[in-house]
Coordinates of C-alpha atoms and ligand atoms in Angstrom, one line a residue:
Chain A
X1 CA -16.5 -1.3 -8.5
X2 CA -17.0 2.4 -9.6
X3 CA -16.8 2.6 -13.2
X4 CA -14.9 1.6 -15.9
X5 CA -13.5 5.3 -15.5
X6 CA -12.1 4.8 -11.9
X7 CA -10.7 1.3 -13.4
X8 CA -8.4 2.6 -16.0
X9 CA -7.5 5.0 -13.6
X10 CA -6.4 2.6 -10.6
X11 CA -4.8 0.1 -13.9
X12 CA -2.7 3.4 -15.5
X13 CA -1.8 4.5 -11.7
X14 CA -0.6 1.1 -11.1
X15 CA 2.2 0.8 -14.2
X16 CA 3.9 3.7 -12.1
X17 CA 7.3 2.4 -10.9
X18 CA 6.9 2.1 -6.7
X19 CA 2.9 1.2 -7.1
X20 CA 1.2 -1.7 -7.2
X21 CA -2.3 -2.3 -7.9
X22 CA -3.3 -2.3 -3.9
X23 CA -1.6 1.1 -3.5
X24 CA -2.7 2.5 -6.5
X25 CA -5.9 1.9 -5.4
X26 CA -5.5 3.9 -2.3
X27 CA -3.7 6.9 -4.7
X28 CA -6.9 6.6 -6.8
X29 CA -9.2 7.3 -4.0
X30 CA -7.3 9.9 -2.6
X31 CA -7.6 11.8 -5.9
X32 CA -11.1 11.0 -5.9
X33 CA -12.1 12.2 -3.0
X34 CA -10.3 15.8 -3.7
X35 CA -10.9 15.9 -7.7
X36 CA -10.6 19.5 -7.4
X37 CA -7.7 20.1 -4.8
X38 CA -5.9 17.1 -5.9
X39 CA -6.2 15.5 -9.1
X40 CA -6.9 17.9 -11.3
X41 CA -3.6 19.9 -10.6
X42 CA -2.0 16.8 -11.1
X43 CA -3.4 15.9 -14.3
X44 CA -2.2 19.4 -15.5
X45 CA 0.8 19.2 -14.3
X46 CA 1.2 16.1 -16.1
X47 CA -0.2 17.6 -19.4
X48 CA 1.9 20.8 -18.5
X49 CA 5.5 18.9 -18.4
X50 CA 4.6 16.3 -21.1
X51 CA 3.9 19.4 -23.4
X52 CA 7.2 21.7 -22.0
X53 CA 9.8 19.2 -21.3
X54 CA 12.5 18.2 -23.6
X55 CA 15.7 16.1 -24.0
X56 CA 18.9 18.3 -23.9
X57 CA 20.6 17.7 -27.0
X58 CA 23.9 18.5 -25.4
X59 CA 23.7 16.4 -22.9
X60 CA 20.7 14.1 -22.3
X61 CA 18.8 15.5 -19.4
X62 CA 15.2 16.4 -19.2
X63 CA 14.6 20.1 -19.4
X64 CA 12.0 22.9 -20.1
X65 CA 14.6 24.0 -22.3
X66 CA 17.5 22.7 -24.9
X67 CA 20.4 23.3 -24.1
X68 CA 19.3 22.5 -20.6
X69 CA 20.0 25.1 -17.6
X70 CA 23.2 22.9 -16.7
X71 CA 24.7 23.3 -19.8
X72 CA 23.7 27.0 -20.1
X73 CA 24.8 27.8 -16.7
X74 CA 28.2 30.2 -16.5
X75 CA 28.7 28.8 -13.1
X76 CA 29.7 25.2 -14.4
X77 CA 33.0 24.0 -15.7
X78 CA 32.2 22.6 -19.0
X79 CA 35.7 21.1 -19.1
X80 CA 35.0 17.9 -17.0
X81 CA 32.0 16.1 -18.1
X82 CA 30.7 13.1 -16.1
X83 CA 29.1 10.2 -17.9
X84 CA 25.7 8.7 -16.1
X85 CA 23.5 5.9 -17.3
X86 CA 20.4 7.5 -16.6
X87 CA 18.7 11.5 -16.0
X88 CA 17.8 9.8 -12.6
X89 CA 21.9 9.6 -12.2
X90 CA 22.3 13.1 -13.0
X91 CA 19.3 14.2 -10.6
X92 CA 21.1 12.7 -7.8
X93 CA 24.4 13.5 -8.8
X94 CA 22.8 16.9 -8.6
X95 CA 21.0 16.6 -5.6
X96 CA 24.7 15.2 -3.7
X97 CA 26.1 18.4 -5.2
X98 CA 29.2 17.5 -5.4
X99 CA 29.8 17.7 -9.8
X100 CA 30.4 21.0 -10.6
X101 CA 30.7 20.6 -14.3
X102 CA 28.4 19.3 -17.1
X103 CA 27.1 15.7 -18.1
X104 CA 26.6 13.3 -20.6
X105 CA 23.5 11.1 -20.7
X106 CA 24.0 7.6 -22.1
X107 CA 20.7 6.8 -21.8
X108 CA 21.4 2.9 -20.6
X109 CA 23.8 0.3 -20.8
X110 CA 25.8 -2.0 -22.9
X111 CA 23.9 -4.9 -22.7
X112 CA 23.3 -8.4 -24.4
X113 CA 20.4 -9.4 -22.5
X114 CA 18.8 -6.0 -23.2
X115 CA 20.2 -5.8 -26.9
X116 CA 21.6 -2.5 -26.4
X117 CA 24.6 -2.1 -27.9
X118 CA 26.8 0.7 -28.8
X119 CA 24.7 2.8 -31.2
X120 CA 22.0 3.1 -28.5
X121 CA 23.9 4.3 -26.0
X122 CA 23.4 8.4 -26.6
X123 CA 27.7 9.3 -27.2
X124 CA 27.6 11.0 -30.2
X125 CA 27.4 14.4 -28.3
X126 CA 30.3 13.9 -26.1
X127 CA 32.3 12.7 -29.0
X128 CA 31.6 16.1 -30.7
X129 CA 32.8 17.9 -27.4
X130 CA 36.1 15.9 -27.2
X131 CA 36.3 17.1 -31.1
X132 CA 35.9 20.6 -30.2
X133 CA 38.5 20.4 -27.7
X134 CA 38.5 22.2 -23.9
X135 CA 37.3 19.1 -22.5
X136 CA 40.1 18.6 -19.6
X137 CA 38.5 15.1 -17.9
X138 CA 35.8 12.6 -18.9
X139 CA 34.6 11.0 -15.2
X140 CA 32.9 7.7 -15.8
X141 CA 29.9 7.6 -13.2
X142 CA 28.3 4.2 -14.0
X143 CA 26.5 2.4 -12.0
X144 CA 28.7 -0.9 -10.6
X145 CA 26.4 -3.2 -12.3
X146 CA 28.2 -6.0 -14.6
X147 CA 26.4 -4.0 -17.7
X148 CA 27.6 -0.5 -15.5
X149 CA 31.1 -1.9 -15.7
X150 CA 31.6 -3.8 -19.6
X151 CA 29.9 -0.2 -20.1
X152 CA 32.7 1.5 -18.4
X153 CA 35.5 -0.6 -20.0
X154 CA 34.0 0.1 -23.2
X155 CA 33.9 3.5 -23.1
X156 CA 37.6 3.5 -21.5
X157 CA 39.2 2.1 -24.8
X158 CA 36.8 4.5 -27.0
X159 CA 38.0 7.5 -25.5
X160 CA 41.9 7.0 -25.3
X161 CA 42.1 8.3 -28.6
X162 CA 41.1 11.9 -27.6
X163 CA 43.8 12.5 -24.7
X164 CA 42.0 13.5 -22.6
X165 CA 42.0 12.1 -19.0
X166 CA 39.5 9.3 -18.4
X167 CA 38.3 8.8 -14.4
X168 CA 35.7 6.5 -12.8
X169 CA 33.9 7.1 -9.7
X170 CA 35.5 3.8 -7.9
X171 CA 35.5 3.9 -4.2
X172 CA 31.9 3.8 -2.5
X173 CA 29.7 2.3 -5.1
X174 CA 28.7 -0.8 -3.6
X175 CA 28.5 -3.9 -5.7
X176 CA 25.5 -4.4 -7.8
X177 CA 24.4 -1.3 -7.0
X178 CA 22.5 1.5 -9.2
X179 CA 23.8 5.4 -8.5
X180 CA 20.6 6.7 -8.0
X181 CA 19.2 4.8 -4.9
X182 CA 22.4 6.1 -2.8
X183 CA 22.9 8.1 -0.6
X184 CA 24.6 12.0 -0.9
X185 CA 27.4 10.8 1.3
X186 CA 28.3 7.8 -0.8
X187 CA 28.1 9.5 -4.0
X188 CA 29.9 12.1 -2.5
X189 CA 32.9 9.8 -1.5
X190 CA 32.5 7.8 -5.1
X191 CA 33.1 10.9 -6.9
X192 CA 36.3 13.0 -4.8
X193 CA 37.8 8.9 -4.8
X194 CA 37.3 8.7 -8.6
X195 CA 40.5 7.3 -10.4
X196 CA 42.4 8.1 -13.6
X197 CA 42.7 6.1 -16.2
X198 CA 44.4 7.4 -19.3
Chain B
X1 CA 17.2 19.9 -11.5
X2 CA 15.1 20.1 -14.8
X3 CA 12.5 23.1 -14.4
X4 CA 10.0 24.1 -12.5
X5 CA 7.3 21.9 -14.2
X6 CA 9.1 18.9 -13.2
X7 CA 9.9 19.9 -9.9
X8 CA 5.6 20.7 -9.3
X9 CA 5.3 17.3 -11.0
X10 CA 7.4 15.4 -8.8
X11 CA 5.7 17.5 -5.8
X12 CA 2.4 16.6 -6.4
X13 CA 3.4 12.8 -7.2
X14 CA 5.1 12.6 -4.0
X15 CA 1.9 13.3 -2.1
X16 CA 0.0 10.3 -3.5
X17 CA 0.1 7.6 -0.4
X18 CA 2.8 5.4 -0.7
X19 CA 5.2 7.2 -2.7
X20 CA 7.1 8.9 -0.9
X21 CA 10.1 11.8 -2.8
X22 CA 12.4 9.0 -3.9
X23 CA 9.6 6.7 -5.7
X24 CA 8.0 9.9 -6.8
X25 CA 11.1 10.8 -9.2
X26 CA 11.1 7.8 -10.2
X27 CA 7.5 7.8 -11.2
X28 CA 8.0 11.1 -13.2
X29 CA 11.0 10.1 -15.0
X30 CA 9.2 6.8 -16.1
X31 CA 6.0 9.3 -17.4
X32 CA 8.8 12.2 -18.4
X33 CA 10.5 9.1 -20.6
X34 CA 7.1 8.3 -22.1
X35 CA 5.0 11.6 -22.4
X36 CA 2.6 10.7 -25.4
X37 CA 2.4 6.7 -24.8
X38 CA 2.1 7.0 -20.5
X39 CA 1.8 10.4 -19.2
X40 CA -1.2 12.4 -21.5
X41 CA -3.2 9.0 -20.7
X42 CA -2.8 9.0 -17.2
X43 CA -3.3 12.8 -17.3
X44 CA -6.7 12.2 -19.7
X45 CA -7.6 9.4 -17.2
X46 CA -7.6 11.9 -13.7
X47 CA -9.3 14.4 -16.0
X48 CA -11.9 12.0 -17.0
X49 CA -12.3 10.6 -13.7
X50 CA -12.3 14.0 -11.9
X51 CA -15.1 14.9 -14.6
X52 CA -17.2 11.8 -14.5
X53 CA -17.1 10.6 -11.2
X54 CA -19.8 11.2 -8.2
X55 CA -20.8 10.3 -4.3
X56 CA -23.7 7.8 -4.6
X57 CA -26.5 9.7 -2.8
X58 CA -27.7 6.5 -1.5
X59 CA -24.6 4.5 0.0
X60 CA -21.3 7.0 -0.4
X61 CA -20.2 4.5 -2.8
X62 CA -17.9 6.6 -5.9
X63 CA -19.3 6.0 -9.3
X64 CA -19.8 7.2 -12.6
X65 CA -23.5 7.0 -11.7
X66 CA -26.0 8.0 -8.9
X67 CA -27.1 6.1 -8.2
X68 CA -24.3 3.9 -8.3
X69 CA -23.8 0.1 -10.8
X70 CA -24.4 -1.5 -6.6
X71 CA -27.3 0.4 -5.4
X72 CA -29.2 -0.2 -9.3
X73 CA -27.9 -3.9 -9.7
X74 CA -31.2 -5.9 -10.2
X75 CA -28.9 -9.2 -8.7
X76 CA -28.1 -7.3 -5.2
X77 CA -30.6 -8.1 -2.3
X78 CA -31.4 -4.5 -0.9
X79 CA -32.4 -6.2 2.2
X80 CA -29.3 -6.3 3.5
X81 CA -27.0 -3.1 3.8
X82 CA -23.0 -3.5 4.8
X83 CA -22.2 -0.2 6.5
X84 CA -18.7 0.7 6.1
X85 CA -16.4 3.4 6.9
X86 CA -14.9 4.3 3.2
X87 CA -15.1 3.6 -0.3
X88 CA -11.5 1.9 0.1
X89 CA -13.3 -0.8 2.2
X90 CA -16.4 -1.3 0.3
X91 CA -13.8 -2.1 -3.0
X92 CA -11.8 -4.3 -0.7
X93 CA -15.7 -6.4 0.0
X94 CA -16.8 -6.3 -3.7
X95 CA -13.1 -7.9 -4.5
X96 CA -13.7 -10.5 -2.0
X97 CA -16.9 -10.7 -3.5
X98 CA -18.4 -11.9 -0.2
X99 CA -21.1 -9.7 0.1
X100 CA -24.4 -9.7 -2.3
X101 CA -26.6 -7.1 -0.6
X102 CA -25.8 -3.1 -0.7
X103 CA -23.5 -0.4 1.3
X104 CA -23.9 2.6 3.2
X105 CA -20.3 4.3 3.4
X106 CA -20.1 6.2 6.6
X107 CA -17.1 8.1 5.5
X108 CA -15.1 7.7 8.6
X109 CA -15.7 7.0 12.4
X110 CA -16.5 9.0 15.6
X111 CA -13.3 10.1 16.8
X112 CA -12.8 12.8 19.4
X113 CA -8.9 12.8 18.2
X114 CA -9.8 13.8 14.5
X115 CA -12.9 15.6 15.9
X116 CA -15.5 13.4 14.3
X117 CA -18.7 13.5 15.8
X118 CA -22.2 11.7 14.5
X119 CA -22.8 14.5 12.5
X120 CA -20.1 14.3 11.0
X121 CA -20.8 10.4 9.9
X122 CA -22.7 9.4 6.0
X123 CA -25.7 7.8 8.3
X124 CA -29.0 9.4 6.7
X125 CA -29.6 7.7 3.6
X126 CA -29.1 4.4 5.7
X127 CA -31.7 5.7 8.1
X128 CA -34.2 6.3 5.3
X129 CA -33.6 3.2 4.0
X130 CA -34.5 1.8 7.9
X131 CA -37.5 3.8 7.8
X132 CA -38.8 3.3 4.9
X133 CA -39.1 -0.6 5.0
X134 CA -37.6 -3.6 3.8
X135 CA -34.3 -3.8 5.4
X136 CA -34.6 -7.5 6.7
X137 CA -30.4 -6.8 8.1
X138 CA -27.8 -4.2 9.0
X139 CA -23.9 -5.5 9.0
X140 CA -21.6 -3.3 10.5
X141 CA -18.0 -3.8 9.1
X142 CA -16.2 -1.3 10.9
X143 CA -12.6 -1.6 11.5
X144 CA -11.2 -3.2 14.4
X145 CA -9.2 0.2 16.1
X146 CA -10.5 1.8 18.8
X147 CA -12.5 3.8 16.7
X148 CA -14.2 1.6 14.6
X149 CA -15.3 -0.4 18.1
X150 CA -16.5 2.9 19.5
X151 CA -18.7 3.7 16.5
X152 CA -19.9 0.1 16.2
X153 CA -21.1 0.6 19.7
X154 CA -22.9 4.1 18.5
X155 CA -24.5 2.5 16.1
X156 CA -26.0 -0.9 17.6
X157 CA -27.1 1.5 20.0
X158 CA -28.5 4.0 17.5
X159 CA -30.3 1.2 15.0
X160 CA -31.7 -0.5 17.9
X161 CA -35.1 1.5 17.5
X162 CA -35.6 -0.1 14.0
X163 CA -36.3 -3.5 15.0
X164 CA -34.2 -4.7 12.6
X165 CA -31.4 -7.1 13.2
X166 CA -28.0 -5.2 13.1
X167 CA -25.0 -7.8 13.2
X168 CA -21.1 -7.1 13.0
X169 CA -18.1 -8.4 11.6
X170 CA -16.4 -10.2 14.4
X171 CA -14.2 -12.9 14.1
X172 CA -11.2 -12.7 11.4
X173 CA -10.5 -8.9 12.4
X174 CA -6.8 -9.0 13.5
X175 CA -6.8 -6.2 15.8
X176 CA -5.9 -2.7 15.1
X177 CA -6.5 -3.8 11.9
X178 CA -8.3 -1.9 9.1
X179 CA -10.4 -3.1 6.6
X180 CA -8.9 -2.7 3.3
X181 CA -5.7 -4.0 3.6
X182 CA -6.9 -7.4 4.6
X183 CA -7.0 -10.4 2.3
X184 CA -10.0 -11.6 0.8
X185 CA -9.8 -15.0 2.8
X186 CA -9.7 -13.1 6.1
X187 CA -12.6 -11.2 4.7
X188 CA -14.8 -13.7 3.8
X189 CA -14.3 -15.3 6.9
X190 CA -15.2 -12.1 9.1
X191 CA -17.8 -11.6 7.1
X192 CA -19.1 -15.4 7.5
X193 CA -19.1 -15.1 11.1
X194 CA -21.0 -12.1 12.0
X195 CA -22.6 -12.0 15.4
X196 CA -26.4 -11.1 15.5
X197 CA -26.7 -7.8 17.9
X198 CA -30.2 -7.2 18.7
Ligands
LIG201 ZN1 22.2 19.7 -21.1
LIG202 ZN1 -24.8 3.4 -4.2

């Protein structure tokens, strides 16, 4: 039905997270019909941010540049570092607006079922900040998930060593539920109603 | 939030239909995770296609080829021509796989709200076809809106010069409905029960 060319298009379009194959069809005709306007600025930009785009090796976001522009930035108080699963997590941390200091990027979850365990989670870099020292607070934004929360325990009892004050983002985080499909408000409220734990 | 590149990336994504801002970060975190194994194919693949693929100068049909693997299939009885209003429907008729003659795509419908008028419609090649012979049938499978009925009407009246018998979709059509997001069942059955016009 067009080509083995506008098949593997429609079957790559569909493994996007949010499409399945009946909308990916109607994606791949949209770009078909505008090759020019459309899909060929999206196939560069593609190519463009696959070629530019890095992990931060302070923190774990995705960036044009390492250190990313949150780490880098004067503005932010490096002293209170707030722990996420995910770069989605820090995105809408970011787009709530309400951290004002840098991150750390675990990259997932304790997990059993998911065989992650402790030396996949990305915590070397925050380790080394706590070493350094100026670090004032470690804020614990996990996502309220049962792995979100053995997570968050875990990471309680690794960092009482360091004396440095421990929160987690508590109040608003519905049950079972990821950080990055909530709203500003309620990430808002999760964070100013974080508690300390050490 | 991560550079310019993946803000245009996440810009562009988020025009595809059906994803809307939130599923398109999603969608470029997923390739942004994945750059070699998922996003430079997907890229390649929109190059390719953008590169490769054409309008069939005898249906509208989008293939690698013109013209197209329908139109040159030996097995498809030429007799009988499905007019349709988009590609998206002709794909949603092969994948029923209820229809075994050819297509011509008008590309849309007469609509004085989107200002479309005859001219404006993919008809020519299907009146060559008419004159030059060997049509035996004509099946329109317009949508059911308002302006798929309104063009159906143009077109009964239009083809009824050719002494050839022009039939239309008629029963299975849930109204207001469009064509390509119907199930093959429904399809089938709309299709099965054409009504003869002239
Ligand atoms: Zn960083
Ligand atoms: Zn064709």
């Amino acid at each position: 039905m067009g080509g083995a060319d506008i098949e593997r298009l429609i079957a790559l379009l569909a493994r996007l997270p949010g499409l399945g194959p009946r909308s990916a069809r109607r994606a791949a005709l949209a770009l078909l019909r505008q090759p020019q306007a459309r899909m060929l600025p999206l196939a560069q930009a593609m190519e463009q941010a696959a070629r530019s785009v890095r992990t931060c090796s302070t923190c774990g976001n995705l960036d044009t540049r390492d250190p990313c522009a949150i780490c880098t930035d004067p503005g932010r108080d490096r002293g209170v570092v707030c722990v996420v699963e995910t770069v989605g997590d820090l995105w809408a941390l970011e787009r709530a607006g309400v951290h004002r200091g840098v991150y750390q990027v675990l990259g997932g979850t304790l997990s059993a079922l998911a065989g992650t365990g402790p030396d996949d989670l990305n915590l070397a870099p925050l380790l080394a900040r706590l070493e350094a020292g100026g670090v004032r607070e470690v804020i614990l934004a996990l996502g309220a998930t049962v792995e979100g929360a053995a997570t968050t325990h875990w990471l309680q009892d690794r960092l009482v060593g360091f004396d440095v004050p421990v929160s987690r983002v508590g109040q608003g985080l519905p049950m079972g539920g990821a950080l990055d499909v909530l709203d500003d408000g309620t990430l808002a409220a999760a964070l100013t109603a974080r508690k300390i734990h050490s």
